[in-house]
XYZ file of N, CA and C in Angstrom:
714
model
N 103.792 161.375 28.854
C 102.927 161.323 30.042
C 102.526 159.879 30.372
N 102.197 159.111 29.289
C 101.794 157.720 29.504
C 102.924 156.887 30.102
N 104.147 157.130 29.653
C 105.292 156.377 30.174
C 105.552 156.718 31.638
N 105.357 157.967 32.000
C 105.524 158.345 33.415
C 104.480 157.613 34.274
N 103.243 157.589 33.788
C 102.202 156.874 34.527
C 102.526 155.379 34.614
N 103.066 154.847 33.518
C 103.438 153.431 33.499
C 104.567 153.159 34.489
N 105.493 154.107 34.567
C 106.592 153.983 35.540
C 106.032 153.985 36.972
N 105.089 154.888 37.221
C 104.462 154.945 38.542
C 103.713 153.643 38.843
N 103.101 153.076 37.796
C 102.406 151.801 37.971
C 103.392 150.700 38.356
N 104.529 150.703 37.701
C 105.552 149.706 38.028
C 106.048 149.873 39.460
N 106.238 151.112 39.884
C 106.685 151.358 41.257
C 105.657 150.835 42.262
N 104.383 151.025 41.957
C 103.332 150.499 42.831
C 103.365 148.975 42.853
N 103.520 148.375 41.670
C 103.547 146.913 41.590
C 104.732 146.341 42.355
N 105.870 146.995 42.260
C 107.057 146.522 42.978
C 106.872 146.660 44.493
N 106.213 147.732 44.896
C 105.938 147.923 46.327
C 104.973 146.857 46.838
N 103.947 146.558 46.027
C 102.989 145.510 46.404
C 103.689 144.160 46.493
N 104.531 143.879 45.517
C 105.266 142.611 45.499
C 106.169 142.497 46.719
N 106.812 143.608 47.078
C 107.692 143.602 48.247
C 106.905 143.334 49.526
N 105.743 143.957 49.641
C 104.908 143.738 50.825
C 104.382 142.301 50.880
N 103.997 141.767 49.733
C 103.512 140.383 49.699
C 104.617 139.413 50.097
N 105.840 139.741 49.711
C 106.980 138.907 50.103
C 107.195 138.986 51.609
N 107.002 140.169 52.173
C 107.123 140.324 53.625
C 106.046 139.527 54.347
N 104.867 139.457 53.745
C 103.783 138.674 54.348
C 104.141 137.192 54.334
N 104.695 136.734 53.209
C 105.036 135.314 53.062
C 106.252 134.924 53.901
N 107.173 135.870 54.059
C 108.428 135.559 54.747
C 108.642 136.461 55.962
N 107.553 136.794 56.632
C 107.652 137.655 57.817
C 108.636 137.051 58.816
N 109.600 137.857 59.311
C 110.594 137.327 60.259
C 109.979 136.630 61.453
N 108.834 137.114 61.898
C 108.192 136.522 63.073
C 107.565 135.160 62.781
N 107.358 134.863 61.477
C 106.771 133.571 61.123
C 107.642 132.419 61.605
N 108.938 132.524 61.331
C 109.856 131.464 61.757
C 109.940 131.416 63.280
N 109.884 132.595 63.919
C 109.916 132.639 65.378
C 108.700 131.963 65.994
N 107.541 132.198 65.405
C 106.312 131.567 65.887
C 106.376 130.059 65.650
N 106.882 129.683 64.477
C 106.987 128.253 64.145
C 107.911 127.538 65.136
N 109.048 128.156 65.421
C 110.003 127.554 66.363
C 109.425 127.508 67.777
N 108.709 128.565 68.152
C 108.099 128.609 69.490
C 107.034 127.527 69.638
N 106.256 127.303 68.576
C 105.231 126.255 68.607
C 105.879 124.874 68.734
N 106.949 124.669 67.987
C 107.639 123.375 68.036
C 108.236 123.140 69.420
N 108.855 124.186 69.972
C 109.444 124.075 71.309
C 108.359 123.783 72.343
N 107.234 124.487 72.225
C 106.125 124.293 73.165
C 105.561 122.878 73.053
N 105.444 122.385 71.836
C 104.934 121.032 71.630
C 105.849 119.997 72.282
N 107.167 120.190 72.114
C 108.132 119.277 72.747
C 108.030 119.348 74.269
N 107.861 120.585 74.776
C 107.723 120.763 76.218
C 106.460 120.076 76.736
N 105.367 120.210 76.004
C 104.109 119.591 76.422
C 104.210 118.062 76.395
N 104.900 117.536 75.375
C 105.107 116.087 75.314
C 105.962 115.614 76.485
N 106.992 116.388 76.789
C 107.863 116.043 77.918
C 107.077 116.098 79.229
N 106.253 117.132 79.363
C 105.437 117.273 80.578
C 104.479 116.089 80.720
N 103.835 115.721 79.621
C 102.885 114.604 79.656
C 103.580 113.307 80.025
N 104.766 113.099 79.478
C 105.515 111.876 79.775
C 105.932 111.845 81.242
N 106.397 112.973 81.742
C 106.772 113.060 83.159
C 105.547 112.835 84.059
N 104.420 113.392 83.652
C 103.201 113.259 84.445
C 102.739 111.805 84.485
N 102.834 111.133 83.329
C 102.462 109.718 83.289
C 103.366 108.888 84.197
N 104.668 109.174 84.147
C 105.628 108.450 84.981
C 105.359 108.701 86.460
N 105.058 109.962 86.792
C 104.776 110.315 88.186
C 103.511 109.615 88.679
N 102.475 109.611 87.855
C 101.227 108.954 88.252
C 101.418 107.452 88.428
N 102.260 106.870 87.568
C 102.549 105.435 87.692
C 103.275 105.150 88.998
N 104.219 106.023 89.360
C 104.957 105.841 90.617
C 104.043 106.051 91.827
N 103.144 106.994 91.722
C 102.188 107.203 92.826
C 101.303 105.964 93.009
N 100.910 105.366 91.892
C 100.108 104.146 91.955
C 100.914 103.009 92.581
N 102.187 102.921 92.181
C 103.063 101.886 92.749
C 103.264 102.103 94.251
N 103.363 103.378 94.643
C 103.537 103.693 96.055
C 102.332 103.215 96.870
N 101.144 103.471 96.354
C 99.941 103.012 97.055
C 99.922 101.492 97.171
N 100.380 100.830 96.101
C 100.421 99.377 96.121
C 101.411 98.866 97.169
N 102.571 99.532 97.251
C 103.573 99.150 98.249
C 103.054 99.393 99.664
N 102.344 100.497 99.839
C 101.787 100.798 101.165
C 100.744 99.751 101.566
N 99.983 99.284 100.582
C 99.021 98.211 100.866
C 99.739 96.908 101.226
N 100.846 96.664 100.501
C 101.632 95.466 100.803
C 102.209 95.545 102.215
N 102.695 96.730 102.560
C 103.253 96.909 103.902
C 102.168 96.685 104.960
N 100.994 97.250 104.708
C 99.892 97.080 105.652
C 99.504 95.615 105.794
N 99.515 94.885 104.672
C 99.192 93.454 104.699
C 100.230 92.670 105.514
N 101.497 93.025 105.358
C 102.561 92.362 106.115
C 102.389 92.618 107.605
N 102.069 93.880 107.955
C 101.857 94.239 109.360
C 100.708 93.416 109.935
N 99.639 93.286 109.174
C 98.483 92.524 109.647
C 98.817 91.035 109.782
N 99.571 90.520 108.795
C 99.966 89.100 108.864
C 100.875 88.833 110.059
N 101.791 89.741 110.349
C 102.696 89.579 111.491
C 101.922 89.660 112.815
N 100.960 90.560 112.845
C 100.148 90.685 114.065
C 99.347 89.394 114.315
N 98.795 88.868 113.208
C 98.032 87.626 113.343
C 98.926 86.482 113.814
N 100.139 86.399 113.256
C 101.092 85.369 113.665
C 101.498 85.555 115.124
N 101.748 86.806 115.479
C 102.165 87.108 116.855
C 101.074 86.683 117.843
N 99.832 87.010 117.503
C 98.717 86.637 118.379
C 98.617 85.118 118.507
N 98.789 84.416 117.380
C 98.702 82.956 117.407
C 99.857 82.324 118.202
N 101.009 83.005 118.171
C 102.164 82.460 118.892
C 102.018 82.636 120.403
N 101.378 83.701 120.824
C 101.378 84.026 122.253
C 99.988 84.012 122.902
N 99.020 83.472 122.171
C 97.701 83.380 122.807
C 97.514 82.089 123.600
N 98.559 81.252 123.608
C 98.537 80.020 124.386
C 97.847 78.866 123.712
N 97.302 79.079 122.545
C 96.602 78.000 121.868
C 97.557 77.072 121.136
N 98.715 77.593 120.719
C 99.699 76.777 120.011
C 100.822 76.421 120.972
N 100.997 75.125 121.218
C 102.038 74.671 122.141
C 103.073 73.801 121.466
N 102.786 73.367 120.243
C 103.727 72.513 119.528
C 104.967 73.308 119.174
N 106.116 72.784 119.565
C 107.388 73.489 119.366
C 107.671 73.718 117.892
N 107.439 72.679 117.075
C 107.731 72.821 115.641
C 106.837 73.881 115.000
N 105.593 73.892 115.385
C 104.678 74.909 114.852
C 105.107 76.309 115.268
N 105.539 76.409 116.514
C 106.020 77.720 116.993
C 107.269 78.151 116.235
N 108.145 77.170 115.966
C 109.366 77.490 115.210
C 109.009 77.930 113.788
N 108.047 77.263 113.172
C 107.609 77.644 111.828
C 106.998 79.044 111.825
N 106.219 79.334 112.865
C 105.639 80.673 112.975
C 106.715 81.734 113.132
N 107.742 81.392 113.895
C 108.831 82.343 114.108
C 109.575 82.605 112.799
N 109.781 81.514 112.040
C 110.456 81.703 110.748
C 109.623 82.597 109.829
N 108.300 82.382 109.844
C 107.411 83.232 109.047
C 107.485 84.685 109.526
N 107.558 84.846 110.857
C 107.692 86.200 111.415
C 108.963 86.862 110.913
N 110.042 86.099 110.897
C 111.329 86.635 110.439
C 111.282 86.982 108.955
N 110.661 86.077 108.173
C 110.537 86.346 106.737
C 109.683 87.581 106.473
N 108.597 87.694 107.222
C 107.742 88.871 107.069
C 108.454 90.142 107.503
N 109.265 90.046 108.532
C 110.035 91.200 108.986
C 111.019 91.650 107.908
N 111.686 90.651 107.282
C 112.636 90.967 106.213
C 111.909 91.564 105.008
N 110.752 90.974 104.692
C 109.966 91.484 103.572
C 109.467 92.891 103.859
N 109.054 93.122 105.101
C 108.579 94.450 105.487
C 109.687 95.488 105.354
N 110.897 95.098 105.763
C 112.036 96.008 105.655
C 112.320 96.356 104.204
N 112.256 95.336 103.340
C 112.495 95.567 101.913
C 111.427 96.476 101.314
N 110.172 96.220 101.677
C 109.084 97.054 101.173
C 109.225 98.490 101.675
N 109.613 98.648 102.954
C 109.812 99.995 103.521
C 110.909 100.744 102.778
N 111.973 100.020 102.426
C 113.061 100.657 101.665
C 112.567 101.093 100.288
N 111.784 100.215 99.667
C 111.229 100.573 98.349
C 110.299 101.770 98.449
N 109.529 101.799 99.539
C 108.611 102.928 99.752
C 109.391 104.226 99.914
N 110.443 104.180 100.709
C 111.251 105.383 100.942
C 111.902 105.858 99.647
N 112.454 104.896 98.892
C 113.099 105.261 97.620
C 112.081 105.847 96.644
N 110.909 105.230 96.613
C 109.878 105.706 95.696
C 109.348 107.068 96.124
N 109.213 107.281 97.412
C 108.760 108.584 97.904
C 109.758 109.675 97.550
N 111.038 109.359 97.664
C 112.086 110.329 97.303
C 112.042 110.618 95.806
N 111.847 109.548 95.018
C 111.755 109.725 93.568
C 110.548 110.576 93.198
N 109.420 110.297 93.839
C 108.199 111.066 93.563
C 108.390 112.539 93.927
N 109.042 112.779 95.058
C 109.289 114.160 95.484
C 110.148 114.899 94.459
N 111.182 114.212 93.949
C 112.047 114.827 92.933
C 111.283 115.063 91.636
N 110.466 114.072 91.263
C 109.680 114.212 90.033
C 108.692 115.363 90.136
N 108.075 115.512 91.287
C 107.115 116.601 91.484
C 107.805 117.955 91.363
N 109.008 118.045 91.912
C 109.761 119.302 91.813
C 110.124 119.595 90.356
N 110.579 118.547 89.638
C 110.934 118.725 88.231
C 109.705 119.069 87.398
N 108.579 118.424 87.730
C 107.347 118.682 86.988
C 106.875 120.115 87.200
N 107.038 120.623 88.413
C 106.678 122.020 88.692
C 107.538 122.973 87.872
N 108.831 122.634 87.758
C 109.738 123.462 86.962
C 109.332 123.463 85.497
N 109.018 122.260 84.983
C 108.585 122.144 83.586
C 107.273 122.894 83.368
N 106.376 122.797 84.347
C 105.083 123.485 84.241
C 105.271 124.995 84.202
N 106.194 125.507 84.992
C 106.481 126.946 84.970
C 107.063 127.355 83.621
N 107.955 126.512 83.093
C 108.545 126.794 81.783
C 107.473 126.737 80.693
N 106.555 125.794 80.838
C 105.433 125.708 79.892
C 104.599 126.979 79.900
N 104.337 127.474 81.091
C 103.545 128.692 81.220
C 104.247 129.872 80.548
N 105.568 129.970 80.778
C 106.343 131.057 80.140
C 106.346 130.888 78.621
N 106.497 129.649 78.169
C 106.556 129.387 76.722
C 105.229 129.715 76.053
N 104.138 129.371 76.720
C 102.817 129.692 76.168
C 102.621 131.201 76.064
N 103.074 131.906 77.087
C 102.939 133.362 77.081
C 103.802 133.978 75.978
N 105.026 133.478 75.829
C 105.918 133.991 74.788
C 105.344 133.719 73.401
N 104.788 132.519 73.219
C 104.178 132.187 71.931
C 103.009 133.114 71.636
N 102.176 133.360 72.638
C 101.027 134.241 72.454
C 101.481 135.643 72.070
N 102.538 136.123 72.721
C 103.056 137.456 72.405
C 103.590 137.513 70.975
N 104.300 136.462 70.561
C 104.831 136.422 69.192
C 103.703 136.348 68.177
N 102.674 135.556 68.474
C 101.530 135.455 67.564
C 100.794 136.781 67.468
N 100.685 137.492 68.578
C 100.019 138.801 68.572
C 100.810 139.797 67.723
N 102.147 139.784 67.885
C 102.983 140.703 67.088
C 102.919 140.350 65.609
N 102.938 139.040 65.326
C 102.858 138.598 63.931
C 101.521 139.011 63.320
N 100.448 138.820 64.063
C 99.121 139.215 63.575
C 99.069 140.706 63.284
N 99.669 141.489 64.181
C 99.678 142.944 63.994
C 100.479 143.326 62.748
N 101.639 142.671 62.569
C 102.473 142.958 61.397
C 101.739 142.589 60.109
N 101.119 141.413 60.094
C 100.427 140.961 58.896
C 99.232 141.857 58.578
N 98.526 142.275 59.607
C 97.396 143.195 59.387
C 97.890 144.509 58.798
N 99.034 144.974 59.287
C 99.609 146.222 58.785
C 100.037 146.072 57.325
N 100.723 144.946 57.021
C 101.159 144.696 55.644
C 99.955 144.588 54.708
N 98.947 143.840 55.139
C 97.762 143.652 54.292
C 97.014 144.962 54.073
N 97.002 145.807 55.093
C 96.360 147.114 54.947
C 97.120 147.957 53.906
N 98.449 147.921 53.976
C 99.257 148.670 53.007
C 99.058 148.133 51.594
N 98.999 146.796 51.471
C 98.773 146.191 50.152
C 97.430 146.641 49.589
N 96.407 146.638 50.423
C 95.077 147.050 49.989
C 95.077 148.503 49.511
N 95.769 149.349 50.250
C 95.849 150.762 49.867
C 96.581 150.933 48.534
N 97.690 150.189 48.385
C 98.460 150.280 47.141
C 97.670 149.728 45.963
N 96.934 148.661 46.176
C 96.135 148.084 45.093
C 95.032 149.036 44.660
N 94.475 149.744 45.606
C 93.461 150.748 45.265
C 94.084 151.857 44.419
N 95.268 152.312 44.843
C 95.978 153.345 44.076
C 96.339 152.835 42.690
N 96.704 151.549 42.617
C 97.068 150.969 41.319
C 95.875 150.960 40.380
N 94.720 150.547 40.880
C 93.506 150.505 40.061
C 93.158 151.892 39.527
N 93.281 152.878 40.385
C 92.974 154.248 39.970
C 93.963 154.742 38.918
N 95.234 154.371 39.106
C 96.262 154.792 38.153
C 96.099 154.078 36.820
N 95.785 152.802 36.856
C 95.649 152.015 35.626
C 94.542 152.566 34.733
N 93.526 153.145 35.334
C 92.425 153.716 34.555
C 92.886 154.898 33.700
N 93.998 155.508 34.053
C 94.508 156.678 33.319
C 95.456 156.302 32.187
N 95.805 155.019 32.089
C 96.807 154.576 31.119
C 96.126 153.891 29.937
N 96.594 154.249 28.736
C 96.030 153.643 27.520
C 96.219 152.131 27.529
N 95.283 151.440 26.904
C 95.257 149.980 26.923
C 96.509 149.384 26.276
N 96.988 150.006 25.170
C 98.156 149.436 24.468
C 99.395 149.468 25.354
N 99.528 150.504 26.207
C 100.659 150.575 27.126
C 100.540 149.501 28.209
N 99.329 149.306 28.700
C 99.105 148.298 29.740
C 99.394 146.893 29.220
N 98.998 146.639 27.949
C 99.249 145.328 27.357
C 100.741 145.061 27.224
N 101.456 146.039 26.706
C 102.908 145.888 26.552
C 103.580 145.744 27.913
N 103.119 146.505 28.882
C 103.672 146.423 30.245
C 103.466 145.023 30.827
N 102.276 144.477 30.619
C 101.957 143.154 31.154
C 102.880 142.087 30.587
N 103.180 142.189 29.297
C 104.084 141.218 28.656
C 105.496 141.361 29.205
N 105.984 142.597 29.295
C 107.363 142.836 29.747
C 107.555 142.508 31.225
N 106.508 142.686 32.035
C 106.584 142.352 33.457
C 106.903 140.875 33.639
N 106.231 140.023 32.860
C 106.472 138.588 32.943
C 107.889 138.239 32.492
N 108.362 138.949 31.509
C 109.676 138.645 30.934
C 110.823 139.109 31.811
N 110.614 140.207 32.527
C 111.714 140.816 33.288
C 111.474 140.814 34.801
N 110.730 139.817 35.298
C 110.521 139.642 36.740
C 110.026 140.908 37.436
N 109.036 141.541 36.813
C 108.393 142.685 37.441
C 108.968 144.032 37.062
N 110.116 144.046 36.396
C 110.740 145.320 36.029
C 110.680 145.491 34.512
N 109.512 145.905 34.041
C 109.273 146.048 32.604
C 109.922 147.302 32.043
N 109.968 148.354 32.856
C 110.514 149.642 32.416
C 111.873 149.885 33.065
N 112.711 150.578 32.335
C 114.013 150.968 32.870
C 114.190 152.464 32.654
N 114.609 153.126 33.689
C 114.813 154.574 33.605
C 116.177 154.867 32.984
N 116.195 155.859 32.123
C 117.457 156.284 31.494
C 118.041 157.434 32.293
N 119.244 157.223 32.779
C 119.962 158.256 33.523
C 121.373 158.358 32.950
N 121.754 159.550 32.517
C 123.072 159.766 31.909
C 123.296 158.824 30.739
N 122.241 158.656 29.919
C 122.283 157.814 28.714
C 122.585 156.357 29.014
N 122.259 155.902 30.211
C 122.480 154.502 30.599
C 121.145 153.860 30.967
N 120.927 152.641 30.476
C 119.717 151.898 30.816
C 119.809 151.459 32.279
N 118.801 151.850 33.052
C 118.807 151.487 34.466
C 118.560 150.007 34.715
N 118.158 149.269 33.693
C 117.905 147.849 33.868
C 119.136 146.988 33.709
N 119.938 147.271 32.666
C 121.120 146.435 32.398
C 122.433 147.203 32.488
N 122.354 148.532 32.746
C 123.541 149.385 32.910
C 124.378 149.489 31.636
N 123.718 149.433 30.482
C 124.397 149.554 29.186
C 124.012 150.890 28.554
N 125.006 151.547 27.900
C 124.733 152.811 27.217
C 123.756 152.574 26.073
N 122.820 153.487 25.931
C 121.879 153.377 24.822
C 122.465 154.096 23.611
N 121.994 153.697 22.422
C 122.546 154.271 21.190
C 122.036 155.691 20.993
N 122.734 156.431 20.121
C 122.343 157.815 19.843
C 120.972 157.859 19.182
N 120.672 156.863 18.364
C 119.354 156.828 17.702
C 118.248 156.670 18.735
N 118.492 155.824 19.709
C 117.485 155.635 20.756
C 117.319 156.906 21.576
N 118.423 157.561 21.855
C 118.340 158.789 22.664
C 117.440 159.823 21.991
N 117.505 159.879 20.683
C 116.671 160.831 19.969
C 115.194 160.523 20.119
N 114.858 159.252 20.072
C 113.453 158.866 20.196
C 112.913 159.107 21.608
N 113.789 159.125 22.575
C 113.343 159.304 23.959
C 112.719 160.678 24.193
N 113.055 161.625 23.310
C 112.492 162.952 23.492
C 111.061 163.037 22.972
N 110.616 161.973 22.314
C 109.226 161.911 21.853
C 108.410 161.234 22.959
N 107.578 161.967 23.668
C 106.852 161.421 24.823
C 105.914 160.276 24.480
N 105.513 160.148 23.222
C 104.590 159.078 22.845
C 105.301 157.860 22.278
N 106.633 157.964 22.077
C 107.387 156.853 21.477
C 107.667 155.769 22.508
N 107.619 154.515 22.050
C 107.960 153.390 22.904
C 109.332 152.887 22.467
N 110.335 153.195 23.260
C 111.714 152.872 22.929
C 112.192 151.745 23.842
N 112.811 150.718 23.239
C 113.250 149.559 24.006
C 114.773 149.476 24.019
N 115.304 149.047 25.136
C 116.748 148.878 25.256
C 117.189 147.776 24.299
N 118.177 148.074 23.494
C 118.664 147.096 22.521
C 119.371 145.924 23.194
N 119.759 146.108 24.437
C 120.486 145.029 25.133
C 119.547 144.122 25.946
N 118.709 144.731 26.812
C 117.861 143.907 27.691
C 116.404 143.845 27.257
N 115.974 144.738 26.376
C 114.611 144.694 25.862
C 113.586 145.409 26.707
N 114.014 146.058 27.794
C 113.057 146.787 28.619
C 112.610 148.072 27.936
N 111.412 148.501 28.306
C 110.888 149.756 27.783
C 111.594 150.901 28.503
N 112.217 151.783 27.726
C 112.997 152.864 28.308
C 112.109 154.078 28.585
N 112.424 154.756 29.690
C 111.682 155.955 30.035
C 112.655 156.997 30.567
N 112.542 158.187 29.987
C 113.342 159.327 30.438
C 112.383 160.258 31.178
N 112.382 160.166 32.472
C 111.388 160.889 33.280
C 111.541 162.389 33.147
N 112.720 162.851 32.821
C 112.930 164.301 32.693
C 112.157 164.865 31.500
N 111.858 164.009 30.554
C 111.146 164.484 29.355
C 109.674 164.086 29.357
N 109.212 163.461 30.437
C 107.821 163.018 30.512
C 106.937 164.081 31.181
């Protein structure tokens, strides 16, 4: 009877160990980790694009101010040329050259403004696309985290239930059996007991000797496999 209870204890321990392994290596854990990494990269990319866009918008304002300054300078020159106050030919020629230079500069600034406006428009469109992808990624991450939380809560609930059952079962087992079980568990990676089926040790798959088979019919005897050292249990006789 004690060996049967010990076998049941081992089955509970193996189930608990399996659940704890699922908690540590939950499939969704890697999915959440990858989703977080992807989201972080997306957020960094978004921030970099946003910084670049803001810098270009600032440059655009600066170019527009430059254009406005050129327009004002040309107007002032034009007024000085045709208000009748300047009659010196050389001065008028110098003013005209300045007008031409300002016109050329204005054209160059206008081209830069147009190019920058086109770039800003493209960046804004790309940023909107990235922002939409960010929103989807955040939602997907939240869904994965919710599923992972639900799975972990379920696993932990099962572990708690099994541990309660284990405590109740352990109270029914004699101390000497529990001590021997504890030693063998450490030695055999959680599988201290091996079931005998058709005179074969379920732990190492080796036939047990005839002498051992005889002892197995004694429910209080502790019989160990001569090959692997596990405690043998014949459930049919327990």
